[in-house]
Tab-separated table of C-alpha atoms in Angstrom:
chain	number	residue	atom	x	y	z
A	27	MET	CA	0.038	-0.023	-0.063
A	28	HIS	CA	2.962	2.351	0.768
A	29	ASN	CA	4.267	1.776	-2.835
A	30	VAL	CA	0.777	2.511	-4.258
A	31	ARG	CA	0.504	5.738	-2.326
A	32	LEU	CA	3.969	6.943	-3.445
A	33	LEU	CA	3.302	5.991	-7.024
A	34	THR	CA	0.043	7.885	-7.030
A	35	MET	CA	1.865	10.929	-5.719
A	36	ALA	CA	4.506	10.460	-8.507
A	37	ILE	CA	1.873	10.169	-11.119
A	38	ALA	CA	0.027	13.172	-10.003
A	39	GLY	CA	3.353	15.219	-10.170
A	40	VAL	CA	3.295	15.985	-6.414
A	41	SER	CA	6.746	16.768	-4.925
A	42	PHE	CA	7.552	17.600	-1.414
A	43	ALA	CA	10.380	19.826	-0.564
A	44	LEU	CA	12.129	20.010	2.846
A	45	ALA	CA	10.377	22.293	5.117
A	46	GLY	CA	12.480	24.699	7.182
A	47	PHE	CA	11.487	23.026	10.347
A	48	SER	CA	9.877	19.580	10.189
A	49	ASP	CA	9.167	16.153	11.516
A	50	THR	CA	10.424	12.956	9.741
A	51	VAL	CA	8.520	9.962	8.425
A	52	THR	CA	10.718	6.955	7.545
A	53	PHE	CA	9.608	4.181	5.195
A	54	SER	CA	10.595	0.591	5.155
A	55	ASP	CA	12.937	1.117	2.221
A	56	GLY	CA	14.933	3.813	4.110
A	57	SER	CA	13.311	6.776	2.224
A	58	THR	CA	11.965	9.602	4.149
A	59	LEU	CA	9.418	12.422	3.984
A	60	GLU	CA	9.746	15.596	6.091
A	61	GLY	CA	7.027	17.885	7.015
A	62	ASP	CA	4.618	18.560	9.924
A	63	VAL	CA	3.194	15.384	11.269
A	64	ASN	CA	-0.168	15.245	12.962
A	65	GLU	CA	-1.450	12.091	14.540
A	66	ILE	CA	-5.136	11.692	13.366
A	67	ASN	CA	-5.725	8.570	15.313
A	68	GLU	CA	-3.980	5.332	16.289
A	69	ASN	CA	-4.088	4.143	12.691
A	70	CYS	CA	-3.318	7.215	10.694
A	71	VAL	CA	-1.043	10.327	10.523
A	72	GLU	CA	-1.258	13.308	8.525
A	73	LEU	CA	1.951	14.884	6.930
A	74	ALA	CA	1.890	18.342	5.695
A	75	ALA	CA	4.645	20.013	3.533
A	76	ASN	CA	4.650	23.066	1.283
A	77	GLY	CA	0.892	23.245	1.340
A	78	GLU	CA	0.353	19.694	0.387
A	79	THR	CA	-1.158	17.155	2.677
A	80	LEU	CA	-0.700	13.387	2.672
A	81	LEU	CA	-2.619	10.898	4.787
A	82	LEU	CA	-0.604	7.754	5.738
A	83	GLN	CA	-1.763	4.499	7.406
A	84	ARG	CA	0.493	3.114	10.043
A	85	THR	CA	1.120	0.181	7.912
A	86	GLU	CA	2.440	2.437	5.228
A	87	PHE	CA	5.667	3.537	6.991
A	88	ALA	CA	8.138	2.220	9.305
A	89	SER	CA	8.361	4.969	11.952
A	90	PHE	CA	8.199	8.812	12.409
A	91	GLU	CA	9.690	11.262	14.839
A	92	TYR	CA	8.891	14.740	16.003
A	93	ASN	CA	11.862	16.911	15.506
A	94	GLU	CA	12.974	20.472	14.474
A	95	LYS	CA	15.324	19.320	11.768
A	96	LYS	CA	16.418	21.994	9.352
A	97	GLY	CA	16.464	21.374	5.690
A	98	ASP	CA	17.037	23.070	2.349
A	99	PRO	CA	13.673	24.333	1.091
A	100	SER	CA	14.957	24.552	-2.414
A	101	LYS	CA	16.027	20.906	-2.624
A	102	PRO	CA	13.215	18.569	-3.573
A	103	LEU	CA	12.867	15.347	-1.647
A	104	ALA	CA	13.827	12.439	-3.696
A	105	ILE	CA	12.094	9.206	-2.821
A	106	PRO	CA	14.075	6.176	-4.344
A	107	ILE	CA	11.115	3.865	-4.839
A	108	VAL	CA	9.311	6.591	-6.915
A	109	ALA	CA	12.266	7.280	-9.012
A	110	GLN	CA	12.853	3.630	-9.810
A	111	TRP	CA	9.095	3.057	-10.552
A	112	GLU	CA	9.110	6.132	-12.816
A	113	LYS	CA	12.244	4.706	-14.571
A	114	GLU	CA	10.708	1.398	-15.101
A	115	MET	CA	7.290	2.626	-16.349
A	116	GLN	CA	9.010	5.004	-18.832
A	117	ALA	CA	10.980	1.990	-20.103
A	118	ARG	CA	7.917	-0.312	-20.288
A	119	THR	CA	5.426	2.200	-21.974
A	120	GLY	CA	7.862	4.716	-23.716
A	121	LEU	CA	5.844	7.469	-22.024
A	122	ASN	CA	6.936	9.890	-19.360
A	123	SER	CA	4.532	10.664	-16.484
A	124	GLU	CA	2.910	13.633	-18.160
A	125	ASP	CA	2.211	11.602	-21.366
A	126	ARG	CA	0.872	8.739	-19.348
A	127	GLU	CA	-1.434	11.060	-17.547
A	128	LYS	CA	-2.884	12.317	-20.870
A	129	VAL	CA	-3.614	8.792	-22.117
A	130	CYS	CA	-5.091	7.642	-18.870
A	131	ALA	CA	-7.400	10.718	-18.911
A	132	LEU	CA	-8.635	9.971	-22.364
A	133	LEU	CA	-9.019	6.338	-21.625
A	134	ASP	CA	-11.138	7.214	-18.602
A	135	ALA	CA	-13.343	9.475	-20.755
A	136	LEU	CA	-13.907	6.677	-23.133
A	137	VAL	CA	-15.240	4.378	-20.346
A	138	ARG	CA	-17.502	7.140	-18.834
A	139	GLU	CA	-19.394	7.517	-22.108
A	140	GLU	CA	-22.326	5.083	-21.832
A	141	GLY	CA	-23.272	4.747	-25.402
A	142	ALA	CA	-21.286	3.402	-28.399
A	143	GLU	CA	-22.033	6.602	-30.326
A	144	ASP	CA	-20.869	8.797	-27.445
A	145	ARG	CA	-17.623	6.819	-27.389
A	146	LYS	CA	-17.322	7.212	-31.244
A	147	ARG	CA	-17.143	10.980	-30.689
A	148	LEU	CA	-13.952	10.541	-28.574
A	149	GLU	CA	-12.112	8.334	-31.161
A	150	PRO	CA	-10.691	11.266	-33.183
A	151	ASP	CA	-9.106	12.539	-29.964
A	152	LEU	CA	-7.687	9.183	-29.266
A	153	VAL	CA	-6.332	8.820	-32.980
A	154	GLU	CA	-4.709	12.401	-32.544
A	155	LEU	CA	-3.162	11.479	-29.404
A	156	ASN	CA	-1.740	8.229	-30.793
A	157	LYS	CA	0.007	10.282	-33.441
A	158	LYS	CA	1.927	12.072	-30.772
A	159	VAL	CA	2.571	9.209	-28.287
A	160	ASP	CA	2.450	5.515	-28.651
A	161	VAL	CA	-0.890	4.706	-27.059
A	162	ILE	CA	-0.923	1.078	-28.257
A	163	LYS	CA	2.459	0.515	-26.598
A	164	PHE	CA	1.063	1.875	-23.355
A	165	ILE	CA	-2.002	-0.342	-23.548
A	166	LYS	CA	-0.031	-3.431	-24.292
A	167	ALA	CA	2.541	-2.702	-21.425
A	168	THR	CA	-0.168	-2.015	-18.811
A	169	PHE	CA	-2.954	-4.387	-19.617
A	170	GLU	CA	-1.954	-7.401	-17.406
A	171	ASP	CA	-1.259	-5.304	-14.390
A	172	SER	CA	-4.614	-3.298	-14.727
A	173	GLY	CA	-7.869	-4.022	-12.910
A	174	ILE	CA	-10.812	-5.328	-14.927
A	175	SER	CA	-12.304	-1.783	-15.550
A	176	GLN	CA	-8.979	-0.434	-16.681
A	177	GLN	CA	-8.606	-3.612	-18.968
A	178	MET	CA	-11.946	-2.769	-20.579
A	179	GLN	CA	-11.031	0.816	-21.278
A	180	ARG	CA	-7.785	-0.284	-22.820
A	181	LEU	CA	-9.401	-2.947	-25.006
A	182	GLU	CA	-11.980	-0.381	-26.153
A	183	ALA	CA	-9.214	2.053	-27.096
A	184	TYR	CA	-7.102	-0.590	-28.824
A	185	LEU	CA	-10.065	-1.666	-30.903
A	186	ALA	CA	-10.639	1.923	-31.925
A	187	LEU	CA	-7.038	2.459	-32.920
A	188	ASP	CA	-5.971	-0.927	-34.576
A	189	PRO	CA	-8.675	-3.820	-34.324
A	190	VAL	CA	-6.567	-6.224	-36.166
A	191	SER	CA	-3.517	-6.174	-33.913
A	192	ALA	CA	-5.850	-6.136	-30.848
A	193	LEU	CA	-6.670	-9.749	-31.311
A	194	PRO	CA	-4.486	-11.162	-28.507
A	195	LEU	CA	-6.090	-8.844	-25.988
A	196	VAL	CA	-9.551	-9.714	-27.381
A	197	GLN	CA	-8.824	-13.322	-26.943
A	198	LYS	CA	-7.826	-12.702	-23.358
A	199	GLY	CA	-11.016	-10.701	-22.841
A	200	LEU	CA	-13.025	-13.693	-24.083
A	201	VAL	CA	-12.027	-15.832	-21.116
A	202	THR	CA	-12.125	-13.395	-18.278
A	203	ALA	CA	-14.431	-13.808	-15.378
A	204	PHE	CA	-16.194	-10.481	-15.973
A	205	PRO	CA	-19.256	-10.920	-18.234
A	206	PRO	CA	-19.204	-7.376	-19.813
A	207	MET	CA	-15.578	-7.926	-20.948
A	208	ARG	CA	-16.467	-11.220	-22.563
A	209	GLU	CA	-19.351	-9.567	-24.328
A	210	ARG	CA	-17.264	-6.682	-25.620
A	211	ALA	CA	-14.623	-9.021	-26.694
A	212	VAL	CA	-17.119	-11.097	-28.710
A	213	ARG	CA	-18.135	-7.952	-30.583
A	214	GLY	CA	-14.565	-6.873	-30.842
A	215	TYR	CA	-13.696	-10.199	-32.422
A	216	VAL	CA	-16.476	-9.835	-34.907
A	217	SER	CA	-15.013	-6.352	-36.012
A	218	ILE	CA	-11.531	-7.898	-36.359
A	219	LYS	CA	-12.621	-10.682	-38.616
A	220	GLN	CA	-14.877	-8.448	-40.692
A	221	LYS	CA	-11.854	-6.199	-41.369
A	222	ALA	CA	-9.791	-9.350	-42.397
A	223	GLY	CA	-12.603	-10.435	-44.575
A	224	LYS	CA	-12.713	-13.896	-43.261
A	225	PHE	CA	-13.999	-15.838	-40.239
A	226	ASP	CA	-11.686	-18.670	-39.337
A	227	LYS	CA	-12.456	-21.895	-37.523
A	228	GLU	CA	-10.792	-20.503	-34.380
A	229	ALA	CA	-13.171	-17.615	-34.260
A	230	VAL	CA	-16.202	-19.664	-35.049
A	231	LYS	CA	-15.369	-21.985	-32.080
A	232	TYR	CA	-15.054	-18.910	-29.771
A	233	PHE	CA	-18.398	-17.838	-30.801
A	234	ALA	CA	-19.862	-21.232	-30.465
A	235	ARG	CA	-18.474	-21.499	-26.877
A	236	GLY	CA	-20.071	-18.100	-26.247
A	237	MET	CA	-23.477	-19.627	-27.008
A	238	ILE	CA	-23.232	-21.812	-23.874
A	239	ASP	CA	-21.669	-19.015	-21.780
A	240	PRO	CA	-23.287	-18.541	-18.354
A	241	ASP	CA	-24.184	-14.936	-19.165
A	242	LEU	CA	-27.128	-14.152	-21.393
A	243	GLU	CA	-25.714	-11.023	-22.975
A	244	VAL	CA	-22.578	-13.009	-23.949
A	245	ARG	CA	-24.780	-15.568	-25.535
A	246	ILE	CA	-26.843	-13.134	-27.509
A	247	SER	CA	-23.710	-11.353	-28.949
A	248	SER	CA	-22.226	-14.661	-29.790
A	249	GLY	CA	-25.386	-15.549	-31.716
A	250	HIS	CA	-24.906	-12.271	-33.741
A	251	ALA	CA	-21.332	-13.207	-34.252
A	252	LEU	CA	-22.313	-16.651	-35.628
A	253	ALA	CA	-24.785	-14.974	-38.031
A	254	GLU	CA	-21.780	-12.811	-39.305
A	255	ALA	CA	-19.512	-15.799	-39.573
A	256	GLY	CA	-22.040	-17.762	-41.574
A	257	ASP	CA	-20.347	-21.105	-40.721
A	258	LYS	CA	-22.677	-24.143	-40.704
A	259	THR	CA	-20.693	-26.089	-38.221
A	260	ALA	CA	-22.329	-23.827	-35.531
A	261	THR	CA	-25.839	-25.049	-36.353
A	262	PRO	CA	-26.130	-27.415	-33.273
A	263	VAL	CA	-25.371	-24.709	-30.781
A	264	LEU	CA	-27.782	-22.396	-32.441
A	265	LEU	CA	-30.506	-25.215	-32.492
A	266	ALA	CA	-30.074	-25.621	-28.707
A	267	SER	CA	-30.808	-21.948	-28.205
A	268	LEU	CA	-34.167	-22.052	-29.998
A	269	GLY	CA	-35.483	-23.482	-26.699
A	270	ALA	CA	-34.087	-20.808	-24.492
A	271	ALA	CA	-36.303	-19.086	-21.932
A	272	ASP	CA	-35.242	-15.603	-23.144
A	273	PRO	CA	-37.183	-14.492	-26.308
A	274	ARG	CA	-34.172	-12.388	-27.507
A	275	LEU	CA	-31.816	-15.357	-27.503
A	276	ARG	CA	-34.417	-17.508	-29.296
A	277	ASN	CA	-34.817	-14.754	-32.003
A	278	VAL	CA	-31.070	-14.310	-32.434
A	279	ALA	CA	-30.595	-18.115	-32.873
A	280	ASP	CA	-33.406	-18.112	-35.493
A	281	MET	CA	-31.979	-15.122	-37.284
A	282	ALA	CA	-28.439	-16.673	-37.288
A	283	LEU	CA	-29.665	-20.053	-38.648
A	284	ALA	CA	-31.505	-18.184	-41.523
A	285	ARG	CA	-28.176	-16.232	-42.309
A	286	VAL	CA	-26.185	-19.299	-42.096
A	287	TRP	CA	-28.228	-21.507	-44.417
A	288	GLY	CA	-29.363	-18.705	-46.736
A	289	VAL	CA	-33.047	-19.180	-45.974
A	290	ASP	CA	-35.408	-16.255	-46.464
A	291	PRO	CA	-36.996	-15.720	-42.844
A	292	ALA	CA	-40.243	-14.503	-44.600
A	293	THR	CA	-40.852	-18.160	-45.856
A	294	LEU	CA	-40.412	-19.764	-42.495
A	295	PRO	CA	-43.359	-21.364	-40.620
A	296	GLN	CA	-44.442	-20.232	-37.172
A	297	ASP	CA	-42.911	-23.114	-35.363
A	298	ARG	CA	-39.197	-22.242	-36.164
A	299	LYS	CA	-37.875	-24.704	-33.635
A	300	ALA	CA	-39.495	-27.684	-35.313
A	301	PHE	CA	-38.556	-26.360	-38.810
A	302	TRP	CA	-34.849	-25.963	-38.020
A	303	ASN	CA	-34.501	-29.336	-36.325
A	304	ASP	CA	-36.047	-31.064	-39.332
A	305	TYR	CA	-33.921	-28.924	-41.624
A	306	TRP	CA	-30.751	-30.064	-39.705
A	307	LYS	CA	-31.768	-33.732	-39.833
A	308	THR	CA	-32.131	-33.439	-43.682
A	309	ASN	CA	-29.001	-31.290	-44.273
A	310	GLY	CA	-26.738	-31.970	-41.256
A	311	SER	CA	-24.905	-34.867	-42.923
A	312	THR	CA	-23.400	-32.307	-45.461
A	313	VAL	CA	-21.627	-30.506	-42.627
A	314	ALA	CA	-18.143	-31.709	-41.446
A	315	GLY	CA	-17.246	-31.320	-37.842
A	316	PRO	CA	-20.404	-29.829	-36.350
A	317	LEU	CA	-19.900	-28.019	-33.028
A	318	THR	CA	-22.401	-29.488	-30.469
A	319	PRO	CA	-22.918	-27.996	-27.055
A	320	GLU	CA	-21.812	-31.239	-25.486
A	321	SER	CA	-18.469	-31.047	-27.266
A	322	LEU	CA	-17.697	-27.556	-26.242
A	323	ALA	CA	-16.538	-25.993	-23.029
A	324	PRO	CA	-18.009	-22.553	-22.163
A	325	LEU	CA	-15.730	-19.456	-22.202
A	326	VAL	CA	-15.558	-19.535	-18.520
A	327	ASP	CA	-16.359	-22.301	-15.879
A	328	ARG	CA	-20.016	-21.992	-14.945
A	329	ASP	CA	-19.013	-22.138	-11.212
A	330	ALA	CA	-16.208	-19.529	-11.504
A	331	PRO	CA	-16.734	-16.444	-9.274
A	332	ILE	CA	-17.914	-13.362	-11.216
A	333	LEU	CA	-15.522	-10.458	-11.032
A	334	ILE	CA	-16.898	-7.109	-9.873
A	335	ALA	CA	-15.508	-4.011	-11.562
A	336	ASN	CA	-14.311	-1.178	-9.190
A	337	HIS	CA	-14.705	2.226	-10.715
């Protein structure tokens, strides 16, 4: 926690200079901060220096002492752990703290927008920023260490900048325990394959697995994805969804089957489930390697705990 606090200070550009008369807080790595210490309670102290205030939990530092130690007000206090972290982050991302702050601010804005059209309006700003700094390198360097909300914002930005090269992150998103991430990853995968002009067997299998996902929205988006893919091997998983309790999923499965097999929906009878099951019995033998629900694993284990995003 001590590291996180210091890193937050570094990111925000906060620097503490030595006060003329001050107390000293010592951290476990030997670095110190000097300022006026005020004990808030048995668990927390407040450190004030040069008009800035920092709250520290007792677990975040090794010790403190009251003194009247003189220091040089013009000399900034160097915190070794912050300097090292800043050096490592710049090496990993290629961006200094100011540029990272600009990128993070725009990524946050992308996530705050609720609708796809609202996010679309921010894409020109993202593209323009990517011309000045390497946003994609930043995304790839920080994705694994980010929380699930931040991973979603990074995936959203990556898909806006370069969908095709975003495929590895999309595939990671498909198997996370956070349903909105899986659903977004399915739609992102569709965009990637549309731009490539071809839906390969790997993509179709991911979408078929999405049809047996524990989350309804993932199943619905996967049905739309299979309609775009047009691969007949997915027919069995679509047939299984014709008996779903949710009418949206039933309708998506029906629509996808019509697209896959090139059947005009206007010619279909009212009992779509019976029609498509009979249709498959007649034509299924022409399809090699059909993807049945029994032969597939869902994108995530049905018993896996669901991740909750912290905003």
